[in-house]
Short mmCIF file of C-alpha atoms in Angstrom, two decimals:
data_model
loop_
_atom_site.label_atom_id
_atom_site.label_comp_id
_atom_site.label_asym_id
_atom_site.label_seq_id
_atom_site.Cartn_x
_atom_site.Cartn_y
_atom_site.Cartn_z
CA MET A 1 -3.96 -40.27 -148.65
CA LYS A 2 -1.02 -41.88 -150.40
CA ASP A 3 -1.66 -43.06 -153.91
CA ASN A 4 -0.50 -46.64 -153.88
CA ASN A 5 -1.70 -47.51 -157.32
CA MET A 6 1.40 -49.07 -158.87
CA ASP A 7 0.18 -48.33 -162.36
CA ILE A 8 0.60 -44.63 -161.77
CA VAL A 9 4.28 -43.71 -162.07
CA TYR A 10 3.99 -39.97 -161.76
CA ASP A 11 1.20 -38.09 -160.08
CA VAL A 12 1.66 -34.37 -160.71
CA LYS A 13 -0.41 -32.19 -158.41
CA GLY A 14 -0.79 -28.45 -158.80
CA LEU A 15 2.68 -27.94 -160.27
CA ASN A 16 3.74 -24.33 -160.88
CA LEU A 17 7.17 -23.29 -162.12
CA TRP A 18 8.78 -19.89 -162.52
CA TYR A 19 11.94 -18.73 -164.29
CA GLY A 20 12.55 -15.64 -162.19
CA ASP A 21 9.29 -13.72 -162.46
CA ASN A 22 8.18 -15.54 -165.56
CA GLN A 23 5.71 -18.35 -164.89
CA ALA A 24 6.40 -21.23 -167.25
CA LEU A 25 4.09 -23.91 -165.85
CA LYS A 26 0.65 -23.16 -164.41
CA ASP A 27 -1.15 -25.55 -162.11
CA ILE A 28 -0.36 -28.78 -163.95
CA ASN A 29 -2.26 -31.87 -162.80
CA MET A 30 -1.44 -35.06 -164.60
CA LYS A 31 -1.05 -38.79 -163.97
CA ILE A 32 1.51 -40.71 -166.02
CA GLU A 33 0.83 -44.40 -166.41
CA LYS A 34 3.25 -47.29 -166.29
CA ASN A 35 4.48 -48.97 -169.49
CA LYS A 36 2.77 -46.41 -171.67
CA ILE A 37 4.23 -43.86 -174.00
CA THR A 38 3.03 -40.42 -173.03
CA ALA A 39 3.63 -37.72 -175.64
CA ILE A 40 3.77 -34.05 -174.76
CA ILE A 41 2.94 -31.71 -177.63
CA GLY A 42 2.49 -27.99 -177.97
CA PRO A 43 3.98 -24.96 -179.73
CA SER A 44 7.46 -23.59 -178.92
CA GLY A 45 7.66 -21.97 -175.50
CA CYS A 46 4.56 -23.74 -174.18
CA GLY A 47 6.50 -25.35 -171.33
CA LYS A 48 6.61 -28.92 -172.60
CA SER A 49 10.41 -29.22 -172.31
CA THR A 50 10.34 -27.48 -168.95
CA PHE A 51 7.73 -29.96 -167.75
CA VAL A 52 9.64 -33.07 -168.75
CA LYS A 53 12.85 -31.69 -167.23
CA THR A 54 10.99 -31.09 -163.99
CA LEU A 55 10.13 -34.80 -163.80
CA ASN A 56 13.79 -35.63 -163.04
CA ARG A 57 14.63 -32.22 -161.55
CA MET A 58 17.12 -31.39 -164.31
CA ILE A 59 15.38 -28.03 -164.55
CA GLU A 60 16.99 -27.06 -161.25
CA ASN A 61 20.31 -26.61 -163.04
CA VAL A 62 18.86 -23.45 -164.56
CA ASP A 63 19.41 -20.33 -162.44
CA GLY A 64 16.42 -18.74 -160.78
CA VAL A 65 13.97 -21.63 -161.09
CA ARG A 66 11.25 -21.95 -158.42
CA THR A 67 8.51 -24.51 -158.17
CA SER A 68 5.42 -25.10 -156.09
CA GLY A 69 3.04 -28.03 -155.91
CA GLU A 70 4.15 -31.63 -155.84
CA ILE A 71 5.19 -34.42 -158.13
CA LEU A 72 4.68 -37.86 -156.62
CA TYR A 73 6.89 -40.58 -158.03
CA TYR A 74 5.36 -43.88 -156.92
CA GLY A 75 3.91 -41.95 -154.00
CA ASP A 76 7.07 -40.07 -152.96
CA ASP A 77 7.30 -36.32 -153.53
CA ILE A 78 10.41 -35.77 -155.66
CA PHE A 79 10.95 -32.29 -154.20
CA THR A 80 11.43 -33.58 -150.66
CA ASN A 81 14.63 -35.20 -149.54
CA LYS A 82 12.97 -38.59 -149.13
CA LEU A 83 14.06 -39.33 -152.67
CA LYS A 84 17.60 -38.11 -153.35
CA VAL A 85 17.92 -36.41 -156.69
CA GLU A 86 20.70 -38.84 -157.68
CA GLU A 87 18.38 -41.77 -156.94
CA LEU A 88 15.50 -40.20 -158.84
CA ARG A 89 17.71 -39.71 -161.89
CA THR A 90 18.94 -43.27 -161.67
CA ARG A 91 15.39 -44.55 -161.75
CA VAL A 92 14.34 -41.99 -164.37
CA GLY A 93 16.67 -41.83 -167.36
CA MET A 94 16.78 -39.02 -169.86
CA VAL A 95 17.53 -38.66 -173.55
CA PHE A 96 18.22 -35.13 -174.71
CA GLN A 97 17.39 -33.10 -177.76
CA LYS A 98 20.91 -33.15 -179.13
CA PRO A 99 22.80 -36.45 -178.94
CA ASN A 100 25.29 -36.00 -176.11
CA PRO A 101 27.58 -38.99 -175.84
CA PHE A 102 30.76 -38.59 -173.77
CA PRO A 103 33.98 -38.20 -175.77
CA LYS A 104 34.91 -41.76 -174.83
CA SER A 105 34.56 -45.14 -176.52
CA ILE A 106 31.15 -46.59 -177.33
CA TYR A 107 31.69 -49.17 -174.61
CA GLU A 108 32.73 -46.57 -172.02
CA ASN A 109 29.60 -44.56 -172.79
CA VAL A 110 27.29 -47.48 -172.08
CA VAL A 111 29.04 -48.59 -168.89
CA TYR A 112 29.29 -45.05 -167.48
CA GLY A 113 26.09 -45.47 -165.44
CA PRO A 114 26.79 -49.00 -164.16
CA LYS A 115 30.36 -47.97 -163.26
CA ILE A 116 29.30 -45.00 -161.16
CA HIS A 117 26.98 -47.38 -159.35
CA GLY A 118 30.01 -49.46 -158.43
CA ILE A 119 29.86 -52.34 -160.91
CA LYS A 120 33.40 -53.48 -161.71
CA ASP A 121 32.94 -57.05 -162.96
CA LYS A 122 34.12 -56.98 -166.60
CA LYS A 123 31.87 -59.83 -167.71
CA LEU A 124 28.82 -58.23 -166.18
CA LEU A 125 29.67 -54.86 -167.75
CA MET A 126 30.05 -56.52 -171.15
CA LYS A 127 26.68 -58.23 -170.71
CA ILE A 128 25.04 -54.92 -169.78
CA THR A 129 26.65 -53.30 -172.82
CA GLU A 130 25.33 -55.94 -175.21
CA GLU A 131 21.83 -55.92 -173.72
CA SER A 132 21.58 -52.14 -173.70
CA LEU A 133 22.89 -51.76 -177.23
CA ARG A 134 20.52 -54.48 -178.44
CA GLY A 135 17.72 -52.72 -176.59
CA ALA A 136 18.54 -49.54 -178.49
CA ALA A 137 18.80 -51.47 -181.80
CA LEU A 138 22.43 -50.46 -182.17
CA TRP A 139 24.29 -53.67 -181.32
CA ASP A 140 24.62 -55.06 -184.84
CA GLU A 141 26.01 -51.77 -186.12
CA VAL A 142 28.65 -51.29 -183.42
CA LYS A 143 29.49 -54.71 -181.99
CA ASP A 144 32.83 -54.82 -183.84
CA ARG A 145 33.87 -51.29 -182.92
CA LEU A 146 33.00 -50.94 -179.25
CA ASN A 147 36.35 -49.28 -178.57
CA GLU A 148 35.92 -46.57 -181.15
CA ASN A 149 35.09 -43.04 -180.05
CA ALA A 150 31.36 -42.40 -179.81
CA TYR A 151 31.79 -39.31 -181.97
CA SER A 152 32.73 -41.52 -184.93
CA LEU A 153 29.06 -42.59 -185.07
CA SER A 154 26.40 -40.82 -187.14
CA GLY A 155 23.94 -38.50 -185.38
CA GLY A 156 21.18 -41.12 -185.34
CA GLN A 157 23.55 -43.76 -184.01
CA GLN A 158 24.78 -41.34 -181.34
CA GLN A 159 21.21 -40.77 -180.20
CA ARG A 160 20.55 -44.51 -180.00
CA LEU A 161 23.80 -44.83 -178.06
CA CYS A 162 22.44 -42.25 -175.62
CA ILE A 163 19.26 -44.32 -175.32
CA ALA A 164 21.40 -47.42 -174.67
CA ARG A 165 23.42 -45.48 -172.12
CA SER A 166 20.31 -44.51 -170.21
CA MET A 167 18.98 -48.09 -170.40
CA ALA A 168 22.20 -49.46 -168.90
CA VAL A 169 21.24 -48.37 -165.38
CA ASN A 170 17.85 -50.15 -165.57
CA PRO A 171 15.64 -47.12 -165.18
CA GLU A 172 11.90 -47.43 -164.72
CA VAL A 173 11.14 -44.36 -166.79
CA ILE A 174 12.87 -42.83 -169.81
CA LEU A 175 12.23 -39.15 -170.45
CA MET A 176 12.88 -37.98 -174.00
CA ASP A 177 13.15 -34.30 -174.83
CA GLU A 178 12.58 -34.01 -178.58
CA PRO A 179 14.97 -36.91 -179.23
CA THR A 180 14.60 -36.85 -183.01
CA SER A 181 14.55 -33.11 -183.69
CA ALA A 182 18.24 -33.08 -184.63
CA LEU A 183 18.03 -36.23 -186.78
CA ASP A 184 17.23 -36.97 -190.41
CA PRO A 185 14.03 -38.86 -191.37
CA VAL A 186 15.68 -42.28 -191.62
CA ALA A 187 17.30 -41.99 -188.19
CA THR A 188 14.01 -40.64 -186.82
CA MET A 189 12.17 -43.69 -188.17
CA LYS A 190 14.62 -46.04 -186.49
CA ILE A 191 14.09 -44.39 -183.14
CA GLU A 192 10.32 -44.44 -183.57
CA GLU A 193 10.46 -48.18 -184.31
CA LEU A 194 12.46 -48.59 -181.15
CA MET A 195 9.83 -46.85 -179.03
CA GLU A 196 7.34 -49.68 -179.46
CA ASP A 197 9.81 -52.12 -177.88
CA LEU A 198 10.81 -49.68 -175.16
CA LYS A 199 7.40 -49.53 -173.55
CA LYS A 200 7.48 -53.23 -172.73
CA ASP A 201 10.16 -52.52 -170.16
CA TYR A 202 9.92 -48.80 -169.54
CA THR A 203 7.51 -45.99 -169.07
CA VAL A 204 8.30 -43.37 -171.68
CA VAL A 205 7.53 -39.66 -171.63
CA ILE A 206 8.42 -37.99 -174.90
CA VAL A 207 8.32 -34.32 -175.77
CA THR A 208 7.87 -33.80 -179.47
CA HIS A 209 7.44 -30.95 -181.85
CA ASN A 210 6.12 -33.31 -184.45
CA MET A 211 2.42 -34.10 -184.13
CA GLN A 212 2.54 -37.01 -186.55
CA GLN A 213 5.21 -38.54 -184.37
CA ALA A 214 3.03 -38.20 -181.29
CA ALA A 215 0.08 -39.72 -183.16
CA ARG A 216 2.19 -42.62 -184.45
CA ILE A 217 3.96 -43.72 -181.31
CA SER A 218 2.14 -42.60 -178.18
CA ASP A 219 -0.63 -44.11 -176.10
CA LYS A 220 -1.58 -40.89 -174.41
CA THR A 221 -0.99 -37.31 -175.45
CA ALA A 222 -0.87 -34.12 -173.42
CA PHE A 223 -1.34 -30.78 -175.13
CA PHE A 224 0.42 -27.82 -173.49
CA LEU A 225 -0.20 -24.18 -174.32
CA ASN A 226 1.33 -21.14 -172.59
CA GLY A 227 2.37 -23.21 -169.59
CA GLU A 228 -1.02 -24.79 -169.10
CA LEU A 229 -2.07 -28.36 -169.65
CA ILE A 230 -5.03 -27.88 -171.99
CA GLU A 231 -5.97 -31.46 -172.65
CA PHE A 232 -4.64 -34.88 -171.70
CA ASP A 233 -6.21 -38.01 -173.05
CA VAL A 234 -5.78 -41.16 -175.07
CA THR A 235 -3.86 -40.25 -178.22
CA SER A 236 -6.61 -41.32 -180.61
CA LYS A 237 -9.04 -39.03 -178.82
CA ILE A 238 -6.70 -36.04 -178.85
CA PHE A 239 -6.14 -36.42 -182.57
CA GLY A 240 -9.67 -37.65 -183.36
CA THR A 241 -12.16 -35.89 -181.14
CA PRO A 242 -10.44 -33.28 -179.02
CA LYS A 243 -12.64 -31.69 -176.39
CA ASP A 244 -10.98 -28.30 -176.32
CA GLN A 245 -11.20 -25.91 -179.25
CA ARG A 246 -7.52 -24.88 -178.77
CA THR A 247 -6.36 -28.48 -179.06
CA GLU A 248 -8.31 -28.86 -182.27
CA ASP A 249 -6.90 -25.60 -183.65
CA TYR A 250 -3.37 -26.77 -182.87
CA ILE A 251 -3.58 -30.29 -184.26
CA THR A 252 -5.29 -29.09 -187.42
CA GLY A 253 -2.41 -26.70 -187.93
CA ARG A 254 -4.21 -23.43 -187.39
CA PHE A 255 -1.34 -22.19 -185.18
CA GLY A 256 1.97 -23.36 -183.74
CA MET B 1 9.81 -0.47 -205.18
CA LYS B 2 12.84 0.97 -203.49
CA GLU B 3 12.71 4.77 -203.52
CA THR B 4 16.02 5.87 -202.00
CA ARG B 5 18.95 5.57 -204.35
CA PHE B 6 22.46 6.97 -204.33
CA ASN B 7 25.27 7.03 -206.85
CA ILE B 8 28.24 4.78 -206.30
CA ASP B 9 31.48 6.76 -206.49
CA GLU B 10 34.04 4.55 -208.21
CA ASN B 11 36.92 6.75 -207.10
CA ARG B 12 35.90 6.21 -203.52
CA ILE B 13 36.14 2.45 -203.97
CA LYS B 14 39.61 2.89 -205.48
CA ARG B 15 40.70 5.09 -202.58
CA ARG B 16 39.52 2.53 -200.07
CA ILE B 17 41.39 -0.27 -201.79
CA MET B 18 44.52 1.93 -201.81
CA LEU B 19 44.14 2.65 -198.10
CA ASN B 20 43.75 -1.04 -197.40
CA ASN B 21 46.98 -1.79 -199.25
CA ARG B 22 48.92 0.95 -197.46
CA VAL B 23 47.72 -0.28 -194.05
CA ARG B 24 48.73 -3.82 -194.95
CA ASP B 25 52.21 -2.59 -195.97
CA LEU B 26 52.60 -0.67 -192.73
CA PHE B 27 51.75 -3.69 -190.63
CA SER B 28 54.12 -5.86 -192.66
CA VAL B 29 56.97 -3.45 -191.99
CA VAL B 30 56.21 -3.49 -188.26
CA ILE B 31 56.26 -7.28 -188.06
CA VAL B 32 59.51 -7.42 -190.06
CA LEU B 33 61.10 -4.89 -187.68
CA VAL B 34 60.04 -6.85 -184.60
CA MET B 35 61.32 -10.09 -186.07
CA ALA B 36 64.57 -8.41 -187.08
CA ILE B 37 65.24 -7.15 -183.55
CA LEU B 38 64.56 -10.61 -182.21
CA LEU B 39 66.83 -12.23 -184.78
CA VAL B 40 69.68 -9.78 -184.05
CA LEU B 41 69.39 -10.59 -180.34
CA LEU B 42 69.32 -14.32 -180.99
CA TYR B 43 72.24 -14.04 -183.39
CA ARG B 44 74.42 -12.09 -180.93
CA ILE B 45 73.65 -14.46 -178.08
CA GLY B 46 74.17 -17.47 -180.30
CA LYS B 47 77.49 -16.10 -181.57
CA ASP B 48 78.73 -15.33 -178.06
CA SER B 49 77.85 -18.79 -176.85
CA ILE B 50 79.74 -20.63 -179.57
CA GLY B 51 82.70 -22.47 -178.13
CA TRP B 52 81.39 -22.06 -174.60
CA LEU B 53 78.22 -24.14 -174.76
CA ASP B 54 79.30 -27.78 -174.51
CA LEU B 55 78.79 -30.81 -172.32
CA GLN B 56 81.46 -29.65 -169.93
CA PHE B 57 79.56 -26.37 -169.47
CA LEU B 58 76.35 -28.23 -168.60
CA THR B 59 77.96 -30.65 -166.16
CA SER B 60 80.51 -28.53 -164.30
CA ASN B 61 80.29 -26.56 -161.13
CA LEU B 62 81.01 -22.88 -160.88
CA SER B 63 84.65 -21.98 -161.01
CA ILE B 64 86.75 -18.87 -160.73
CA PHE B 65 88.27 -19.88 -164.06
CA PRO B 66 85.76 -19.05 -166.81
CA GLU B 67 86.98 -21.93 -169.00
CA LYS B 68 86.12 -24.45 -166.30
CA ALA B 69 82.89 -22.87 -165.11
CA GLY B 70 79.60 -24.66 -165.67
CA ILE B 71 75.94 -24.35 -164.77
CA LYS B 72 75.31 -27.71 -163.16
CA GLY B 73 74.37 -25.99 -159.91
CA ALA B 74 71.90 -23.64 -161.59
CA ILE B 75 70.31 -26.47 -163.59
CA ILE B 76 69.88 -28.60 -160.48
CA GLY B 77 68.60 -25.55 -158.57
CA SER B 78 66.02 -24.83 -161.28
CA LEU B 79 64.95 -28.50 -161.31
CA TYR B 80 64.62 -28.60 -157.53
CA MET B 81 62.57 -25.44 -157.53
CA MET B 82 60.22 -26.88 -160.14
CA LEU B 83 59.82 -29.97 -157.96
CA VAL B 84 58.22 -27.63 -155.43
CA VAL B 85 56.36 -25.44 -157.92
CA ILE B 86 54.74 -28.14 -160.10
CA PRO B 87 52.81 -30.12 -157.47
CA ILE B 88 51.83 -27.05 -155.45
CA THR B 89 50.51 -25.02 -158.38
CA LEU B 90 48.79 -27.97 -160.05
CA ILE B 91 47.01 -29.16 -156.93
CA LEU B 92 46.11 -25.74 -155.54
CA GLY B 93 45.42 -24.20 -158.95
CA VAL B 94 43.17 -26.93 -160.30
CA ALA B 95 41.36 -27.30 -156.97
CA THR B 96 40.70 -23.55 -156.84
CA ALA B 97 39.44 -23.52 -160.41
CA ILE B 98 37.16 -26.50 -159.79
CA TYR B 99 35.72 -24.85 -156.72
CA LEU B 100 35.13 -21.53 -158.47
CA GLU B 101 33.70 -22.97 -161.67
CA GLU B 102 31.79 -26.02 -160.45
CA TYR B 103 30.90 -25.60 -156.79
CA ALA B 104 30.73 -21.91 -155.91
CA ASN B 105 27.41 -20.17 -156.40
CA ASP B 106 27.67 -17.14 -158.60
CA GLY B 107 27.30 -14.69 -155.72
CA LYS B 108 29.01 -11.38 -155.08
CA VAL B 109 31.80 -12.93 -153.00
CA GLN B 110 32.61 -15.46 -155.72
CA ARG B 111 32.68 -12.79 -158.39
CA PHE B 112 34.98 -10.69 -156.20
CA ILE B 113 37.33 -13.66 -155.79
CA LYS B 114 37.32 -14.41 -159.53
CA ILE B 115 38.14 -10.82 -160.47
CA ASN B 116 40.94 -10.69 -157.93
CA ILE B 117 42.53 -13.91 -159.13
CA SER B 118 42.65 -12.43 -162.62
CA ASN B 119 44.16 -9.27 -161.14
CA LEU B 120 46.78 -11.24 -159.23
CA ALA B 121 48.01 -12.67 -162.52
CA SER B 122 49.15 -9.19 -163.51
CA VAL B 123 50.81 -8.11 -160.25
CA PRO B 124 54.55 -7.38 -160.81
CA SER B 125 56.64 -10.38 -159.88
CA VAL B 126 58.88 -8.44 -157.50
CA ILE B 127 55.82 -7.88 -155.26
CA PHE B 128 55.49 -11.64 -154.93
CA GLY B 129 59.18 -11.74 -154.08
CA LEU B 130 58.66 -9.28 -151.23
CA LEU B 131 55.67 -11.30 -150.00
CA GLY B 132 57.82 -14.44 -150.07
CA LEU B 133 60.63 -12.65 -148.23
CA THR B 134 58.29 -11.50 -145.46
CA PHE B 135 56.27 -14.68 -145.12
CA PHE B 136 58.31 -17.69 -146.15
CA SER B 137 61.86 -16.47 -145.52
CA ARG B 138 61.34 -14.50 -142.32
CA MET B 139 58.09 -15.54 -140.62
CA LEU B 140 58.40 -19.25 -141.44
CA ASN B 141 62.17 -18.98 -141.18
CA LEU B 142 62.88 -20.76 -144.46
CA GLY B 143 65.65 -18.30 -145.38
CA SER B 144 66.68 -18.43 -149.01
CA SER B 145 66.17 -22.18 -149.32
CA ILE B 146 64.77 -24.03 -152.31
CA LEU B 147 61.52 -24.43 -150.39
CA ALA B 148 61.18 -20.66 -149.83
CA GLY B 149 61.98 -19.95 -153.48
CA GLY B 150 59.66 -22.65 -154.77
CA LEU B 151 56.76 -21.51 -152.59
CA THR B 152 57.25 -17.89 -153.66
CA MET B 153 57.39 -18.89 -157.31
CA SER B 154 54.27 -21.02 -156.81
CA LEU B 155 52.40 -17.96 -155.55
CA LEU B 156 53.53 -16.05 -158.62
CA VAL B 157 52.30 -18.56 -161.19
CA LEU B 158 49.30 -19.87 -159.27
CA PRO B 159 46.90 -17.23 -160.69
CA ILE B 160 47.99 -18.16 -164.22
CA VAL B 161 47.21 -21.82 -163.59
CA VAL B 162 43.89 -20.98 -161.93
CA VAL B 163 42.76 -18.76 -164.79
CA ALA B 164 43.85 -21.30 -167.43
CA ALA B 165 42.10 -24.13 -165.58
CA GLN B 166 38.96 -22.02 -165.17
CA GLU B 167 38.87 -21.34 -168.91
CA ALA B 168 39.42 -25.02 -169.66
CA LEU B 169 36.57 -26.04 -167.33
CA LYS B 170 34.27 -23.39 -168.78
CA ALA B 171 34.95 -24.72 -172.27
CA VAL B 172 33.54 -28.17 -171.41
CA PRO B 173 30.17 -28.25 -173.17
CA SER B 174 27.21 -28.17 -170.79
CA PHE B 175 25.50 -31.05 -172.59
CA LEU B 176 28.17 -33.39 -171.21
CA ARG B 177 27.38 -32.29 -167.65
CA GLU B 178 23.67 -32.76 -168.35
CA ALA B 179 24.29 -36.25 -169.71
CA SER B 180 26.12 -37.21 -166.54
CA TYR B 181 23.66 -35.62 -164.11
CA GLY B 182 20.83 -37.21 -166.08
CA MET B 183 22.30 -40.63 -165.30
CA GLY B 184 22.09 -39.96 -161.59
CA ALA B 185 25.74 -38.98 -161.19
CA ASP B 186 26.64 -36.62 -158.35
CA LYS B 187 28.74 -33.55 -158.88
CA TRP B 188 32.14 -34.97 -157.99
CA THR B 189 31.63 -38.09 -160.12
CA THR B 190 30.72 -35.84 -163.02
CA ILE B 191 33.78 -33.63 -162.47
CA TRP B 192 36.16 -36.57 -162.07
CA ARG B 193 34.91 -38.80 -164.87
CA VAL B 194 33.57 -36.36 -167.46
CA ILE B 195 34.65 -32.76 -166.96
CA LEU B 196 38.30 -33.16 -165.93
CA PRO B 197 39.22 -35.58 -168.75
CA VAL B 198 37.79 -33.15 -171.29
CA ALA B 199 39.38 -30.10 -169.64
CA LEU B 200 42.76 -31.75 -169.01
CA PRO B 201 44.52 -30.70 -172.25
CA GLY B 202 43.56 -27.07 -171.61
CA ILE B 203 44.67 -27.29 -168.00
CA LEU B 204 47.99 -28.87 -169.01
CA THR B 205 48.63 -26.24 -171.66
CA GLY B 206 48.11 -23.47 -169.12
CA ALA B 207 50.17 -25.28 -166.52
CA ILE B 208 53.12 -25.76 -168.87
CA LEU B 209 53.08 -22.09 -169.86
CA ALA B 210 53.00 -21.17 -166.16
CA MET B 211 55.96 -23.49 -165.50
CA SER B 212 58.00 -21.87 -168.24
CA ARG B 213 57.24 -18.51 -166.64
CA ALA B 214 58.51 -19.86 -163.31
CA ILE B 215 61.72 -21.17 -164.87
CA GLY B 216 62.50 -17.87 -166.53
CA GLU B 217 61.50 -15.52 -163.71
CA THR B 218 64.25 -13.68 -161.80
CA ALA B 219 62.87 -10.79 -159.78
CA PRO B 220 61.05 -12.63 -156.96
CA LEU B 221 64.17 -14.68 -156.26
CA VAL B 222 66.38 -11.61 -156.20
CA ALA B 223 64.00 -10.13 -153.61
CA LEU B 224 64.33 -13.32 -151.57
CA GLY B 225 68.10 -12.88 -151.51
CA ILE B 226 68.95 -16.01 -153.48
CA PRO B 227 72.78 -16.07 -153.62
CA THR B 228 74.16 -15.22 -157.02
CA LEU B 229 77.41 -16.98 -156.40
CA LEU B 230 77.03 -20.47 -155.09
CA MET B 231 79.77 -23.04 -155.39
CA ARG B 232 77.98 -25.91 -153.68
CA ILE B 233 75.39 -28.12 -155.42
CA PRO B 234 72.13 -28.23 -153.41
CA ASN B 235 70.92 -31.65 -152.33
CA SER B 236 67.88 -31.01 -150.17
CA LEU B 237 64.88 -28.67 -150.23
CA MET B 238 66.30 -26.72 -147.30
CA ASP B 239 69.62 -25.93 -149.02
CA ASN B 240 70.51 -22.62 -150.58
CA PHE B 241 70.32 -22.64 -154.33
CA THR B 242 70.59 -20.64 -157.50
CA VAL B 243 68.70 -20.91 -160.77
CA LEU B 244 69.47 -20.32 -164.44
CA PRO B 245 68.13 -16.75 -164.76
CA ILE B 246 69.99 -15.68 -161.60
CA GLN B 247 73.16 -17.20 -162.99
CA ILE B 248 72.68 -15.15 -166.17
CA TYR B 249 72.09 -12.04 -164.07
CA TYR B 250 75.27 -12.61 -162.06
CA TRP B 251 77.52 -13.27 -165.06
CA THR B 252 76.10 -10.31 -166.96
CA LEU B 253 76.73 -7.99 -164.01
CA ASP B 254 80.29 -9.17 -163.56
CA SER B 255 81.15 -9.18 -167.25
CA VAL B 256 82.56 -5.70 -166.68
CA LEU B 257 85.30 -7.29 -164.56
CA THR B 258 85.83 -10.53 -166.40
CA ARG B 259 85.13 -10.33 -170.10
CA GLU B 260 84.63 -14.10 -170.53
CA TYR B 261 81.55 -13.92 -168.30
CA THR B 262 79.69 -12.41 -171.29
CA PHE B 263 80.15 -15.69 -173.12
CA LEU B 264 79.11 -17.74 -170.10
CA ALA B 265 75.96 -15.63 -169.75
CA ALA B 266 75.20 -16.05 -173.46
CA ALA B 267 75.63 -19.81 -173.23
CA THR B 268 73.30 -19.95 -170.21
CA ILE B 269 70.73 -17.84 -172.05
CA VAL B 270 70.79 -20.33 -174.92
CA VAL B 271 70.20 -23.20 -172.47
CA LEU B 272 67.28 -21.34 -170.88
CA LEU B 273 65.77 -20.35 -174.23
CA VAL B 274 65.95 -23.90 -175.56
CA THR B 275 64.28 -25.18 -172.38
CA LEU B 276 61.46 -22.63 -172.69
CA PHE B 277 61.11 -23.32 -176.40
CA ILE B 278 60.71 -27.04 -175.73
CA LEU B 279 58.15 -26.43 -172.97
CA ASN B 280 56.07 -24.09 -175.12
CA SER B 281 56.23 -26.52 -178.03
CA ILE B 282 54.88 -29.29 -175.81
CA ALA B 283 52.03 -26.99 -174.78
CA ILE B 284 51.19 -26.25 -178.42
CA VAL B 285 51.32 -29.93 -179.37
CA ILE B 286 48.98 -30.87 -176.53
CA ARG B 287 46.57 -28.11 -177.51
CA ASN B 288 46.49 -29.10 -181.17
CA LYS B 289 46.21 -32.78 -180.46
CA PHE B 290 43.19 -32.55 -178.20
CA GLN B 291 41.24 -29.52 -179.35
CA LYS B 292 39.44 -31.41 -182.13
CA THR B 293 37.51 -33.72 -179.80
CA PHE B 294 34.24 -31.97 -180.63
#
């Protein structure tokens, strides 16, 4: 019974995750659709970051993590060896909470991915750099200083550089773990504007602490609480007519 | 409303300030004393070397006439030995550190190895000399050649390089690793392209300090039976050799017989000190230049 529906990127089935003895995700079932922005909201410690890091297996870098259940990525279980973790992470890019460019030039940051995949042609690399930086709405700001160190950029620019860097390997999905939580409102707005363009080419899963952000940018929203997926629906429904009382309590600000 | 109150004793505050000042004075005196001892030593050595330390001294062979004697042989011996020590310690040391920090799981065996490498760094150097004598000189039949000396010295400074490289690797922020893994990079690509470039200044600093230790170390070579009096200049790794600190040792010992040897020893000490000073300065410059990346 393989799910061959190409509009479903991720099919999460009965996912459990433990940090040692502490269960962080409880029986998550969720389908993530192609070319949509899926927002994950919930209070601190609800497992939303853990969940998104499980989607590209980054969570396995933490000691003592165990999982059960399966996550199908276009029909392939990511926990089996059919899909190498390096391949999964090439097809699924990630943008982290804190901007984390390499201490190299802006150009070297963008071409890091293409280079490790063996691309050496200078012209092609330059083309990838321009396209990726344009895609992340950063090109006009940095086109004359591609050889400057990435740490000379502002925090918001660094985060867009990280988005450009992940776009440079042509991923199908971009995971974002609270990408604007370390940024000021203006930089946050720029990244939100960018999201609308991103979903034309990518499937985006974004974890956010900020409910207004989820309401503004996402097509679908998942509400996590204490490691459980409480409600997952079209964003307007989650914020308009939630089915679960806990979702309503959270989005109306009664807790969290 | 806060209920508990106590009176502040102003005399107590005064006493504490006084104590602070006395402690500061005490520490100042100690540092002045230490510096003074050092300066007296440097002054005496410097004074003794005047008139003896010149180009002729650096470029001449040993001689039975003190006026003609030079340290060319010892300089070349030290250089040759470093030619063995530098590649061996860098390659083995960095590889060990990479394995321990990046590849090894944090199991009991790994922790045991890590603790013991730190312990090895504090083993007396003469022990390494005896190990070298047994293993390199006798079992591998290398005698007291440059190769035997270089390998022994490598063993001595290897733990220092490993520990320094481990610290440098540990100091690489984890968000850089995450960024690389998140792009689909494998471990070695991440180490080679991201971690090593960031850790390199730290590794180099540690390596240079280890090298200056190797240049100045005497005991392990004495244990190996490195000849103190060598008239011939070595020209291959299998030749016998002598090094600067051994030369100092020899001239100091024999200064009882020939008074001029005191001056030769002093001049050699100055050469060695200047070399070490330059090496340590390079290490400091590298550290300062690169530590502000983040």
